[in-house]
Amino acid sequence: ELKVEQNPLFLSMQEGKNYTIYCNYSTTSDRLYWYRQDPGKSLESLFVLLSNGAVKQEGRLMASLDTKARLSTLHITAAVHDLSATYFCAVGLAGTASKLTFGTGTRLQVTL
Amino acid sequence: DAGITQSPRHKVTETGTPVTLRCHQTENHRYMYWYRQDPGHGLRLIHYSYGVKDTDKGEVSDGYSVSRSKTEDFLLTLESATSSQTSVYFCAIRNGQSTFFDGYTFGSGTRLTVV
C-alpha cells in the first residue's frame, strides 16, 4: 500500500524567509504532483514531476523529485503573504488507472 | 478550463437518508474520481471510473456507491448517510492523453453535513 507523508503539517513563517516542505512516499514512483488549496477552495495544480531529478520553478516556489530517495521537496524562497495556503503532494503509480495518493497537506501561514 | 462542475455545492442531510452528489464534465475525459477531504487525512479516494459503466473502489469506499451511465456524469451516492460521512467531497478528472498523465483537475467541491 502506497503511503505519502508530508512534513511539517503546519508551518508558520515570516515574510522574506526561506523554507522547505518535504514529501516522502513508500513505493517506487516517478510521478509526483504538487497542489495548492486556498481556504474553502478547490485544489489547483502547481507542479508535475515525472522523472528522477526533475526540477520545476514558478515564482518563489521550486519543486524537485528524487525517486531513489522517494522524496520530493517544495522550496519556498523569500515567502510573501500570498503564498499562505495548504500544499499537498500526491503520488501516482504506473498501471493504476492514474489514481493519486495524497499526503495529509502542509498548511503554510506567512506572517508579516 | 477543463469544464468540471459539482452539485450541490453545499448540503445538509439527516442521518439515514440517501444522498447523491453529481460531477459533470464537458470535455469527454475518460477517467473520473471521487475523493473526500478531512482534516488530518488529506484527500482519500472513494471510487473512480475509467469509462461508461466501468467503476472501481478506492481506499474508503464503504457506504458509498457510484454510477456512470454517460461519459460526462459521475454520480456518488451515500446509501444511508452517517455522521462520519460529513466531509468535503471533490470530483476530479484526469488530465493528459494516453500514457502522459499530468495530474488532475478538480471540481469546486461539495460540503456535506450529516446531522
JSON list of C-alpha atoms in Angstrom, two decimals:
[
{"chain": "A", "resi": 1, "resn": "GLU", "atom": "CA", "xyz": [0.00, 0.00, 0.00]},
{"chain": "A", "resi": 2, "resn": "LEU", "atom": "CA", "xyz": [1.36, 3.36, -1.02]},
{"chain": "A", "resi": 3, "resn": "LYS", "atom": "CA", "xyz": [1.80, 5.84, 1.82]},
{"chain": "A", "resi": 4, "resn": "VAL", "atom": "CA", "xyz": [2.61, 9.50, 1.36]},
{"chain": "A", "resi": 5, "resn": "GLU", "atom": "CA", "xyz": [3.85, 11.59, 4.25]},
{"chain": "A", "resi": 6, "resn": "GLN", "atom": "CA", "xyz": [4.33, 15.32, 4.35]},
{"chain": "A", "resi": 7, "resn": "ASN", "atom": "CA", "xyz": [6.11, 17.39, 6.90]},
{"chain": "A", "resi": 8, "resn": "PRO", "atom": "CA", "xyz": [5.67, 19.68, 8.52]},
{"chain": "A", "resi": 9, "resn": "LEU", "atom": "CA", "xyz": [1.90, 19.59, 8.82]},
{"chain": "A", "resi": 10, "resn": "PHE", "atom": "CA", "xyz": [1.81, 23.23, 9.79]},
{"chain": "A", "resi": 11, "resn": "LEU", "atom": "CA", "xyz": [4.34, 25.91, 9.03]},
{"chain": "A", "resi": 12, "resn": "SER", "atom": "CA", "xyz": [4.29, 29.49, 10.22]},
{"chain": "A", "resi": 13, "resn": "MET", "atom": "CA", "xyz": [6.96, 31.62, 8.66]},
{"chain": "A", "resi": 14, "resn": "GLN", "atom": "CA", "xyz": [7.80, 35.26, 8.34]},
{"chain": "A", "resi": 15, "resn": "GLU", "atom": "CA", "xyz": [7.77, 37.11, 5.09]},
{"chain": "A", "resi": 16, "resn": "GLY", "atom": "CA", "xyz": [11.13, 37.08, 3.41]},
{"chain": "A", "resi": 17, "resn": "LYS", "atom": "CA", "xyz": [12.24, 33.76, 4.90]},
{"chain": "A", "resi": 18, "resn": "ASN", "atom": "CA", "xyz": [13.02, 30.51, 3.11]},
{"chain": "A", "resi": 19, "resn": "TYR", "atom": "CA", "xyz": [11.69, 27.10, 3.95]},
{"chain": "A", "resi": 20, "resn": "THR", "atom": "CA", "xyz": [11.19, 23.61, 2.56]},
{"chain": "A", "resi": 21, "resn": "ILE", "atom": "CA", "xyz": [8.23, 21.23, 2.68]},
{"chain": "A", "resi": 22, "resn": "TYR", "atom": "CA", "xyz": [9.05, 17.55, 2.40]},
{"chain": "A", "resi": 23, "resn": "CYS", "atom": "CA", "xyz": [7.05, 14.76, 0.80]},
{"chain": "A", "resi": 24, "resn": "ASN", "atom": "CA", "xyz": [8.14, 11.15, 1.37]},
{"chain": "A", "resi": 25, "resn": "TYR", "atom": "CA", "xyz": [6.46, 8.17, -0.20]},
{"chain": "A", "resi": 26, "resn": "SER", "atom": "CA", "xyz": [6.75, 4.44, 0.37]},
{"chain": "A", "resi": 27, "resn": "THR", "atom": "CA", "xyz": [6.71, 2.83, -3.09]},
{"chain": "A", "resi": 28, "resn": "THR", "atom": "CA", "xyz": [8.83, 3.46, -6.14]},
{"chain": "A", "resi": 29, "resn": "SER", "atom": "CA", "xyz": [7.23, 6.04, -8.39]},
{"chain": "A", "resi": 30, "resn": "ASP", "atom": "CA", "xyz": [8.32, 8.67, -10.86]},
{"chain": "A", "resi": 31, "resn": "ARG", "atom": "CA", "xyz": [5.06, 10.59, -10.88]},
{"chain": "A", "resi": 32, "resn": "LEU", "atom": "CA", "xyz": [4.68, 13.28, -8.29]},
{"chain": "A", "resi": 33, "resn": "TYR", "atom": "CA", "xyz": [2.34, 16.24, -8.22]},
{"chain": "A", "resi": 34, "resn": "TRP", "atom": "CA", "xyz": [2.04, 19.34, -6.07]},
{"chain": "A", "resi": 35, "resn": "TYR", "atom": "CA", "xyz": [-1.24, 21.16, -5.47]},
{"chain": "A", "resi": 36, "resn": "ARG", "atom": "CA", "xyz": [-2.23, 24.30, -3.68]},
{"chain": "A", "resi": 37, "resn": "GLN", "atom": "CA", "xyz": [-5.51, 24.82, -1.84]},
{"chain": "A", "resi": 38, "resn": "ASP", "atom": "CA", "xyz": [-6.76, 28.15, -0.50]},
{"chain": "A", "resi": 39, "resn": "PRO", "atom": "CA", "xyz": [-9.23, 28.04, 2.41]},
{"chain": "A", "resi": 40, "resn": "GLY", "atom": "CA", "xyz": [-12.67, 26.92, 1.27]},
{"chain": "A", "resi": 41, "resn": "LYS", "atom": "CA", "xyz": [-11.49, 26.46, -2.30]},
{"chain": "A", "resi": 42, "resn": "SER", "atom": "CA", "xyz": [-10.61, 23.64, -4.62]},
{"chain": "A", "resi": 43, "resn": "LEU", "atom": "CA", "xyz": [-7.14, 22.33, -5.39]},
{"chain": "A", "resi": 44, "resn": "GLU", "atom": "CA", "xyz": [-5.10, 23.80, -8.19]},
{"chain": "A", "resi": 45, "resn": "SER", "atom": "CA", "xyz": [-2.11, 22.18, -9.83]},
{"chain": "A", "resi": 46, "resn": "LEU", "atom": "CA", "xyz": [1.30, 23.66, -9.12]},
{"chain": "A", "resi": 47, "resn": "PHE", "atom": "CA", "xyz": [3.89, 21.24, -10.42]},
{"chain": "A", "resi": 48, "resn": "VAL", "atom": "CA", "xyz": [4.10, 17.96, -12.28]},
{"chain": "A", "resi": 49, "resn": "LEU", "atom": "CA", "xyz": [7.31, 15.98, -11.74]},
{"chain": "A", "resi": 50, "resn": "LEU", "atom": "CA", "xyz": [7.69, 12.94, -13.95]},
{"chain": "A", "resi": 51, "resn": "SER", "atom": "CA", "xyz": [11.30, 11.83, -13.74]},
{"chain": "A", "resi": 52, "resn": "ASN", "atom": "CA", "xyz": [14.16, 11.45, -11.32]},
{"chain": "A", "resi": 53, "resn": "GLY", "atom": "CA", "xyz": [15.96, 14.73, -10.85]},
{"chain": "A", "resi": 54, "resn": "ALA", "atom": "CA", "xyz": [13.08, 16.79, -12.22]},
{"chain": "A", "resi": 55, "resn": "VAL", "atom": "CA", "xyz": [13.04, 20.36, -11.01]},
{"chain": "A", "resi": 56, "resn": "LYS", "atom": "CA", "xyz": [10.30, 22.87, -11.70]},
{"chain": "A", "resi": 57, "resn": "GLN", "atom": "CA", "xyz": [10.11, 26.50, -10.64]},
{"chain": "A", "resi": 58, "resn": "GLU", "atom": "CA", "xyz": [7.30, 29.02, -10.61]},
{"chain": "A", "resi": 59, "resn": "GLY", "atom": "CA", "xyz": [7.92, 32.34, -8.94]},
{"chain": "A", "resi": 60, "resn": "ARG", "atom": "CA", "xyz": [9.02, 31.80, -5.35]},
{"chain": "A", "resi": 61, "resn": "LEU", "atom": "CA", "xyz": [8.26, 28.07, -5.41]},
{"chain": "A", "resi": 62, "resn": "MET", "atom": "CA", "xyz": [10.56, 25.34, -6.61]},
{"chain": "A", "resi": 63, "resn": "ALA", "atom": "CA", "xyz": [9.79, 21.62, -6.58]},
{"chain": "A", "resi": 64, "resn": "SER", "atom": "CA", "xyz": [12.17, 18.73, -7.06]},
{"chain": "A", "resi": 65, "resn": "LEU", "atom": "CA", "xyz": [11.97, 14.95, -7.19]},
{"chain": "A", "resi": 66, "resn": "ASP", "atom": "CA", "xyz": [14.45, 12.31, -6.09]},
{"chain": "A", "resi": 67, "resn": "THR", "atom": "CA", "xyz": [12.94, 8.94, -6.99]},
{"chain": "A", "resi": 68, "resn": "LYS", "atom": "CA", "xyz": [15.75, 6.96, -5.44]},
{"chain": "A", "resi": 69, "resn": "ALA", "atom": "CA", "xyz": [15.18, 8.57, -2.06]},
{"chain": "A", "resi": 70, "resn": "ARG", "atom": "CA", "xyz": [11.40, 8.58, -2.67]},
{"chain": "A", "resi": 71, "resn": "LEU", "atom": "CA", "xyz": [11.39, 12.23, -1.76]},
{"chain": "A", "resi": 72, "resn": "SER", "atom": "CA", "xyz": [10.06, 15.43, -3.20]},
{"chain": "A", "resi": 73, "resn": "THR", "atom": "CA", "xyz": [10.65, 18.89, -1.84]},
{"chain": "A", "resi": 74, "resn": "LEU", "atom": "CA", "xyz": [8.79, 22.15, -2.27]},
{"chain": "A", "resi": 75, "resn": "HIS", "atom": "CA", "xyz": [11.10, 25.04, -1.53]},
{"chain": "A", "resi": 76, "resn": "ILE", "atom": "CA", "xyz": [9.79, 28.49, -0.75]},
{"chain": "A", "resi": 77, "resn": "THR", "atom": "CA", "xyz": [12.09, 31.42, -1.33]},
{"chain": "A", "resi": 78, "resn": "ALA", "atom": "CA", "xyz": [11.52, 34.80, 0.31]},
{"chain": "A", "resi": 79, "resn": "ALA", "atom": "CA", "xyz": [7.97, 33.99, 1.34]},
{"chain": "A", "resi": 80, "resn": "VAL", "atom": "CA", "xyz": [5.18, 36.50, 0.85]},
{"chain": "A", "resi": 81, "resn": "HIS", "atom": "CA", "xyz": [1.72, 36.55, 2.42]},
{"chain": "A", "resi": 82, "resn": "ASP", "atom": "CA", "xyz": [0.06, 35.48, -0.83]},
{"chain": "A", "resi": 83, "resn": "LEU", "atom": "CA", "xyz": [1.70, 32.08, -0.51]},
{"chain": "A", "resi": 84, "resn": "SER", "atom": "CA", "xyz": [-0.38, 31.30, 2.58]},
{"chain": "A", "resi": 85, "resn": "ALA", "atom": "CA", "xyz": [-2.35, 28.16, 1.68]},
{"chain": "A", "resi": 86, "resn": "THR", "atom": "CA", "xyz": [-2.34, 24.41, 2.16]},
{"chain": "A", "resi": 87, "resn": "TYR", "atom": "CA", "xyz": [0.04, 22.48, -0.07]},
{"chain": "A", "resi": 88, "resn": "PHE", "atom": "CA", "xyz": [-0.47, 18.84, -0.99]},
{"chain": "A", "resi": 89, "resn": "CYS", "atom": "CA", "xyz": [1.82, 16.41, -2.69]},
{"chain": "A", "resi": 90, "resn": "ALA", "atom": "CA", "xyz": [0.35, 13.41, -4.49]},
{"chain": "A", "resi": 91, "resn": "VAL", "atom": "CA", "xyz": [1.96, 10.29, -5.91]},
{"chain": "A", "resi": 92, "resn": "GLY", "atom": "CA", "xyz": [0.81, 8.12, -8.76]},
{"chain": "A", "resi": 93, "resn": "LEU", "atom": "CA", "xyz": [1.78, 4.55, -9.59]},
{"chain": "A", "resi": 94, "resn": "ALA", "atom": "CA", "xyz": [2.07, 3.24, -13.12]},
{"chain": "A", "resi": 95, "resn": "GLY", "atom": "CA", "xyz": [-0.73, 0.97, -14.22]},
{"chain": "A", "resi": 96, "resn": "THR", "atom": "CA", "xyz": [-3.19, 2.03, -11.53]},
{"chain": "A", "resi": 97, "resn": "ALA", "atom": "CA", "xyz": [-5.74, 3.92, -13.62]},
{"chain": "A", "resi": 98, "resn": "SER", "atom": "CA", "xyz": [-3.98, 7.17, -12.76]},
{"chain": "A", "resi": 99, "resn": "LYS", "atom": "CA", "xyz": [-5.08, 7.04, -9.15]},
{"chain": "A", "resi": 100, "resn": "LEU", "atom": "CA", "xyz": [-3.29, 9.51, -6.93]},
{"chain": "A", "resi": 101, "resn": "THR", "atom": "CA", "xyz": [-2.47, 9.07, -3.27]},
{"chain": "A", "resi": 102, "resn": "PHE", "atom": "CA", "xyz": [-2.28, 12.36, -1.41]},
{"chain": "A", "resi": 103, "resn": "GLY", "atom": "CA", "xyz": [-0.24, 13.47, 1.55]},
{"chain": "A", "resi": 104, "resn": "THR", "atom": "CA", "xyz": [-2.01, 15.00, 4.52]},
{"chain": "A", "resi": 105, "resn": "GLY", "atom": "CA", "xyz": [-1.09, 18.51, 3.42]},
{"chain": "A", "resi": 106, "resn": "THR", "atom": "CA", "xyz": [1.06, 21.28, 4.84]},
{"chain": "A", "resi": 107, "resn": "ARG", "atom": "CA", "xyz": [-0.72, 24.39, 5.99]},
{"chain": "A", "resi": 108, "resn": "LEU", "atom": "CA", "xyz": [1.53, 27.35, 5.35]},
{"chain": "A", "resi": 109, "resn": "GLN", "atom": "CA", "xyz": [0.95, 30.63, 7.12]},
{"chain": "A", "resi": 110, "resn": "VAL", "atom": "CA", "xyz": [3.14, 33.56, 6.13]},
{"chain": "A", "resi": 111, "resn": "THR", "atom": "CA", "xyz": [3.14, 36.40, 8.60]},
{"chain": "A", "resi": 112, "resn": "LEU", "atom": "CA", "xyz": [4.35, 39.95, 8.29]},
{"chain": "B", "resi": 1, "resn": "ASP", "atom": "CA", "xyz": [-10.58, 25.24, -18.26]},
{"chain": "B", "resi": 2, "resn": "ALA", "atom": "CA", "xyz": [-11.49, 21.56, -18.04]},
{"chain": "B", "resi": 3, "resn": "GLY", "atom": "CA", "xyz": [-15.20, 22.26, -17.53]},
{"chain": "B", "resi": 4, "resn": "ILE", "atom": "CA", "xyz": [-15.93, 20.24, -14.43]},
{"chain": "B", "resi": 5, "resn": "THR", "atom": "CA", "xyz": [-18.80, 21.13, -12.13]},
{"chain": "B", "resi": 6, "resn": "GLN", "atom": "CA", "xyz": [-20.11, 19.61, -8.96]},
{"chain": "B", "resi": 7, "resn": "SER", "atom": "CA", "xyz": [-23.58, 19.86, -7.50]},
{"chain": "B", "resi": 8, "resn": "PRO", "atom": "CA", "xyz": [-24.79, 20.70, -5.00]},
{"chain": "B", "resi": 9, "resn": "ARG", "atom": "CA", "xyz": [-22.10, 22.95, -3.51]},
{"chain": "B", "resi": 10, "resn": "HIS", "atom": "CA", "xyz": [-23.49, 22.57, -0.01]},
{"chain": "B", "resi": 11, "resn": "LYS", "atom": "CA", "xyz": [-25.90, 20.08, 1.51]},
{"chain": "B", "resi": 12, "resn": "VAL", "atom": "CA", "xyz": [-27.18, 19.29, 4.97]},
{"chain": "B", "resi": 13, "resn": "THR", "atom": "CA", "xyz": [-28.91, 15.97, 5.37]},
{"chain": "B", "resi": 14, "resn": "GLU", "atom": "CA", "xyz": [-30.19, 13.76, 8.14]},
{"chain": "B", "resi": 15, "resn": "THR", "atom": "CA", "xyz": [-28.64, 10.53, 9.29]},
{"chain": "B", "resi": 16, "resn": "GLY", "atom": "CA", "xyz": [-30.04, 7.55, 7.44]},
{"chain": "B", "resi": 17, "resn": "THR", "atom": "CA", "xyz": [-31.14, 9.38, 4.31]},
{"chain": "B", "resi": 18, "resn": "PRO", "atom": "CA", "xyz": [-29.68, 8.66, 0.88]},
{"chain": "B", "resi": 19, "resn": "VAL", "atom": "CA", "xyz": [-27.71, 11.41, -0.79]},
{"chain": "B", "resi": 20, "resn": "THR", "atom": "CA", "xyz": [-26.42, 11.75, -4.35]},
{"chain": "B", "resi": 21, "resn": "LEU", "atom": "CA", "xyz": [-23.67, 14.09, -5.44]},
{"chain": "B", "resi": 22, "resn": "ARG", "atom": "CA", "xyz": [-23.14, 14.88, -9.09]},
{"chain": "B", "resi": 23, "resn": "CYS", "atom": "CA", "xyz": [-19.99, 15.54, -11.07]},
{"chain": "B", "resi": 24, "resn": "HIS", "atom": "CA", "xyz": [-20.35, 16.80, -14.61]},
{"chain": "B", "resi": 25, "resn": "GLN", "atom": "CA", "xyz": [-17.60, 17.32, -17.18]},
{"chain": "B", "resi": 26, "resn": "THR", "atom": "CA", "xyz": [-17.81, 18.72, -20.67]},
{"chain": "B", "resi": 27, "resn": "GLU", "atom": "CA", "xyz": [-14.62, 17.52, -22.36]},
{"chain": "B", "resi": 28, "resn": "ASN", "atom": "CA", "xyz": [-15.07, 13.79, -22.79]},
{"chain": "B", "resi": 29, "resn": "HIS", "atom": "CA", "xyz": [-12.47, 12.74, -20.24]},
{"chain": "B", "resi": 30, "resn": "ARG", "atom": "CA", "xyz": [-12.37, 9.00, -19.69]},
{"chain": "B", "resi": 31, "resn": "TYR", "atom": "CA", "xyz": [-11.16, 8.90, -16.09]},
{"chain": "B", "resi": 32, "resn": "MET", "atom": "CA", "xyz": [-13.09, 10.47, -13.22]},
{"chain": "B", "resi": 33, "resn": "TYR", "atom": "CA", "xyz": [-12.56, 10.24, -9.46]},
{"chain": "B", "resi": 34, "resn": "TRP", "atom": "CA", "xyz": [-14.33, 10.95, -6.19]},
{"chain": "B", "resi": 35, "resn": "TYR", "atom": "CA", "xyz": [-12.26, 11.96, -3.16]},
{"chain": "B", "resi": 36, "resn": "ARG", "atom": "CA", "xyz": [-13.20, 13.07, 0.30]},
{"chain": "B", "resi": 37, "resn": "GLN", "atom": "CA", "xyz": [-11.18, 15.60, 2.26]},
{"chain": "B", "resi": 38, "resn": "ASP", "atom": "CA", "xyz": [-10.97, 15.52, 6.04]},
{"chain": "B", "resi": 39, "resn": "PRO", "atom": "CA", "xyz": [-8.61, 17.32, 8.41]},
{"chain": "B", "resi": 40, "resn": "GLY", "atom": "CA", "xyz": [-5.54, 15.23, 9.14]},
{"chain": "B", "resi": 41, "resn": "HIS", "atom": "CA", "xyz": [-6.22, 12.84, 6.27]},
{"chain": "B", "resi": 42, "resn": "GLY", "atom": "CA", "xyz": [-5.61, 14.86, 3.15]},
{"chain": "B", "resi": 43, "resn": "LEU", "atom": "CA", "xyz": [-7.68, 13.54, 0.25]},
{"chain": "B", "resi": 44, "resn": "ARG", "atom": "CA", "xyz": [-8.74, 9.91, 0.14]},
{"chain": "B", "resi": 45, "resn": "LEU", "atom": "CA", "xyz": [-10.06, 8.12, -2.89]},
{"chain": "B", "resi": 46, "resn": "ILE", "atom": "CA", "xyz": [-13.61, 6.81, -2.63]},
{"chain": "B", "resi": 47, "resn": "HIS", "atom": "CA", "xyz": [-14.34, 5.45, -6.12]},
{"chain": "B", "resi": 48, "resn": "TYR", "atom": "CA", "xyz": [-13.15, 6.05, -9.63]},
{"chain": "B", "resi": 49, "resn": "SER", "atom": "CA", "xyz": [-14.31, 5.41, -13.16]},
{"chain": "B", "resi": 50, "resn": "TYR", "atom": "CA", "xyz": [-12.37, 4.53, -16.29]},
{"chain": "B", "resi": 51, "resn": "GLY", "atom": "CA", "xyz": [-15.28, 4.66, -18.71]},
{"chain": "B", "resi": 52, "resn": "VAL", "atom": "CA", "xyz": [-19.04, 4.41, -19.03]},
{"chain": "B", "resi": 53, "resn": "LYS", "atom": "CA", "xyz": [-20.27, 1.75, -16.60]},
{"chain": "B", "resi": 54, "resn": "ASP", "atom": "CA", "xyz": [-16.67, 0.99, -15.61]},
{"chain": "B", "resi": 55, "resn": "THR", "atom": "CA", "xyz": [-16.02, 1.83, -11.99]},
{"chain": "B", "resi": 56, "resn": "ASP", "atom": "CA", "xyz": [-13.89, 0.55, -9.16]},
{"chain": "B", "resi": 57, "resn": "LYS", "atom": "CA", "xyz": [-13.37, 1.07, -5.44]},
{"chain": "B", "resi": 58, "resn": "GLY", "atom": "CA", "xyz": [-10.86, 3.30, -3.76]},
{"chain": "B", "resi": 59, "resn": "GLU", "atom": "CA", "xyz": [-9.46, 3.10, -0.24]},
{"chain": "B", "resi": 60, "resn": "VAL", "atom": "CA", "xyz": [-12.57, 4.42, 1.59]},
{"chain": "B", "resi": 61, "resn": "SER", "atom": "CA", "xyz": [-15.47, 3.02, -0.44]},
{"chain": "B", "resi": 62, "resn": "ASP", "atom": "CA", "xyz": [-17.59, 1.53, 2.36]},
{"chain": "B", "resi": 63, "resn": "GLY", "atom": "CA", "xyz": [-21.00, 3.22, 2.48]},
{"chain": "B", "resi": 64, "resn": "TYR", "atom": "CA", "xyz": [-20.65, 4.73, -0.98]},
{"chain": "B", "resi": 65, "resn": "SER", "atom": "CA", "xyz": [-21.68, 3.69, -4.44]},
{"chain": "B", "resi": 66, "resn": "VAL", "atom": "CA", "xyz": [-21.15, 5.29, -7.84]},
{"chain": "B", "resi": 67, "resn": "SER", "atom": "CA", "xyz": [-22.63, 5.22, -11.27]},
{"chain": "B", "resi": 68, "resn": "ARG", "atom": "CA", "xyz": [-21.52, 6.41, -14.67]},
{"chain": "B", "resi": 69, "resn": "SER", "atom": "CA", "xyz": [-24.16, 5.94, -17.33]},
{"chain": "B", "resi": 70, "resn": "LYS", "atom": "CA", "xyz": [-22.80, 8.74, -19.54]},
{"chain": "B", "resi": 71, "resn": "THR", "atom": "CA", "xyz": [-19.25, 9.93, -20.13]},
{"chain": "B", "resi": 72, "resn": "GLU", "atom": "CA", "xyz": [-19.99, 13.36, -18.76]},
{"chain": "B", "resi": 73, "resn": "ASP", "atom": "CA", "xyz": [-21.64, 12.40, -15.45]},
{"chain": "B", "resi": 74, "resn": "PHE", "atom": "CA", "xyz": [-20.21, 10.57, -12.45]},
{"chain": "B", "resi": 75, "resn": "LEU", "atom": "CA", "xyz": [-22.59, 10.21, -9.52]},
{"chain": "B", "resi": 76, "resn": "LEU", "atom": "CA", "xyz": [-21.64, 9.45, -5.93]},
{"chain": "B", "resi": 77, "resn": "THR", "atom": "CA", "xyz": [-24.36, 8.04, -3.67]},
{"chain": "B", "resi": 78, "resn": "LEU", "atom": "CA", "xyz": [-24.32, 7.70, 0.07]},
{"chain": "B", "resi": 79, "resn": "GLU", "atom": "CA", "xyz": [-26.76, 4.87, 0.57]},
{"chain": "B", "resi": 80, "resn": "SER", "atom": "CA", "xyz": [-27.65, 5.80, 4.16]},
{"chain": "B", "resi": 81, "resn": "ALA", "atom": "CA", "xyz": [-25.78, 8.84, 5.35]},
{"chain": "B", "resi": 82, "resn": "THR", "atom": "CA", "xyz": [-23.91, 8.73, 8.65]},
{"chain": "B", "resi": 83, "resn": "SER", "atom": "CA", "xyz": [-22.21, 11.48, 10.64]},
{"chain": "B", "resi": 84, "resn": "SER", "atom": "CA", "xyz": [-18.81, 10.03, 9.73]},
{"chain": "B", "resi": 85, "resn": "GLN", "atom": "CA", "xyz": [-19.55, 10.94, 6.12]},
{"chain": "B", "resi": 86, "resn": "THR", "atom": "CA", "xyz": [-19.63, 14.63, 6.94]},
{"chain": "B", "resi": 87, "resn": "SER", "atom": "CA", "xyz": [-16.85, 15.88, 4.72]},
{"chain": "B", "resi": 88, "resn": "VAL", "atom": "CA", "xyz": [-15.90, 17.87, 1.67]},
{"chain": "B", "resi": 89, "resn": "TYR", "atom": "CA", "xyz": [-16.20, 15.82, -1.49]},
{"chain": "B", "resi": 90, "resn": "PHE", "atom": "CA", "xyz": [-14.14, 16.55, -4.58]},
{"chain": "B", "resi": 91, "resn": "CYS", "atom": "CA", "xyz": [-14.57, 15.19, -8.04]},
{"chain": "B", "resi": 92, "resn": "ALA", "atom": "CA", "xyz": [-11.55, 15.12, -10.34]},
{"chain": "B", "resi": 93, "resn": "ILE", "atom": "CA", "xyz": [-10.77, 14.32, -13.94]},
{"chain": "B", "resi": 94, "resn": "ARG", "atom": "CA", "xyz": [-7.53, 13.00, -15.33]},
{"chain": "B", "resi": 95, "resn": "ASN", "atom": "CA", "xyz": [-5.51, 15.41, -17.40]},
{"chain": "B", "resi": 96, "resn": "GLY", "atom": "CA", "xyz": [-3.37, 14.37, -20.33]},
{"chain": "B", "resi": 97, "resn": "GLN", "atom": "CA", "xyz": [-3.79, 11.76, -23.03]},
{"chain": "B", "resi": 98, "resn": "SER", "atom": "CA", "xyz": [-2.64, 8.16, -23.35]},
{"chain": "B", "resi": 99, "resn": "THR", "atom": "CA", "xyz": [0.50, 7.48, -21.30]},
{"chain": "B", "resi": 100, "resn": "PHE", "atom": "CA", "xyz": [1.18, 11.11, -20.45]},
{"chain": "B", "resi": 101, "resn": "PHE", "atom": "CA", "xyz": [-0.54, 11.86, -17.19]},
{"chain": "B", "resi": 102, "resn": "ASP", "atom": "CA", "xyz": [-0.10, 15.33, -15.82]},
{"chain": "B", "resi": 103, "resn": "GLY", "atom": "CA", "xyz": [-2.40, 15.11, -12.85]},
{"chain": "B", "resi": 104, "resn": "TYR", "atom": "CA", "xyz": [-5.96, 16.09, -12.12]},
{"chain": "B", "resi": 105, "resn": "THR", "atom": "CA", "xyz": [-8.32, 18.97, -12.50]},
{"chain": "B", "resi": 106, "resn": "PHE", "atom": "CA", "xyz": [-10.65, 19.24, -9.53]},
{"chain": "B", "resi": 107, "resn": "GLY", "atom": "CA", "xyz": [-14.21, 20.38, -9.23]},
{"chain": "B", "resi": 108, "resn": "SER", "atom": "CA", "xyz": [-15.16, 23.07, -6.74]},
{"chain": "B", "resi": 109, "resn": "GLY", "atom": "CA", "xyz": [-16.19, 20.57, -4.09]},
{"chain": "B", "resi": 110, "resn": "THR", "atom": "CA", "xyz": [-19.37, 19.70, -2.20]},
{"chain": "B", "resi": 111, "resn": "ARG", "atom": "CA", "xyz": [-19.54, 20.37, 1.51]},
{"chain": "B", "resi": 112, "resn": "LEU", "atom": "CA", "xyz": [-21.80, 17.72, 3.02]},
{"chain": "B", "resi": 113, "resn": "THR", "atom": "CA", "xyz": [-23.01, 17.82, 6.61]},
{"chain": "B", "resi": 114, "resn": "VAL", "atom": "CA", "xyz": [-24.87, 14.85, 8.07]},
{"chain": "B", "resi": 115, "resn": "VAL", "atom": "CA", "xyz": [-26.84, 15.72, 11.22]}
]
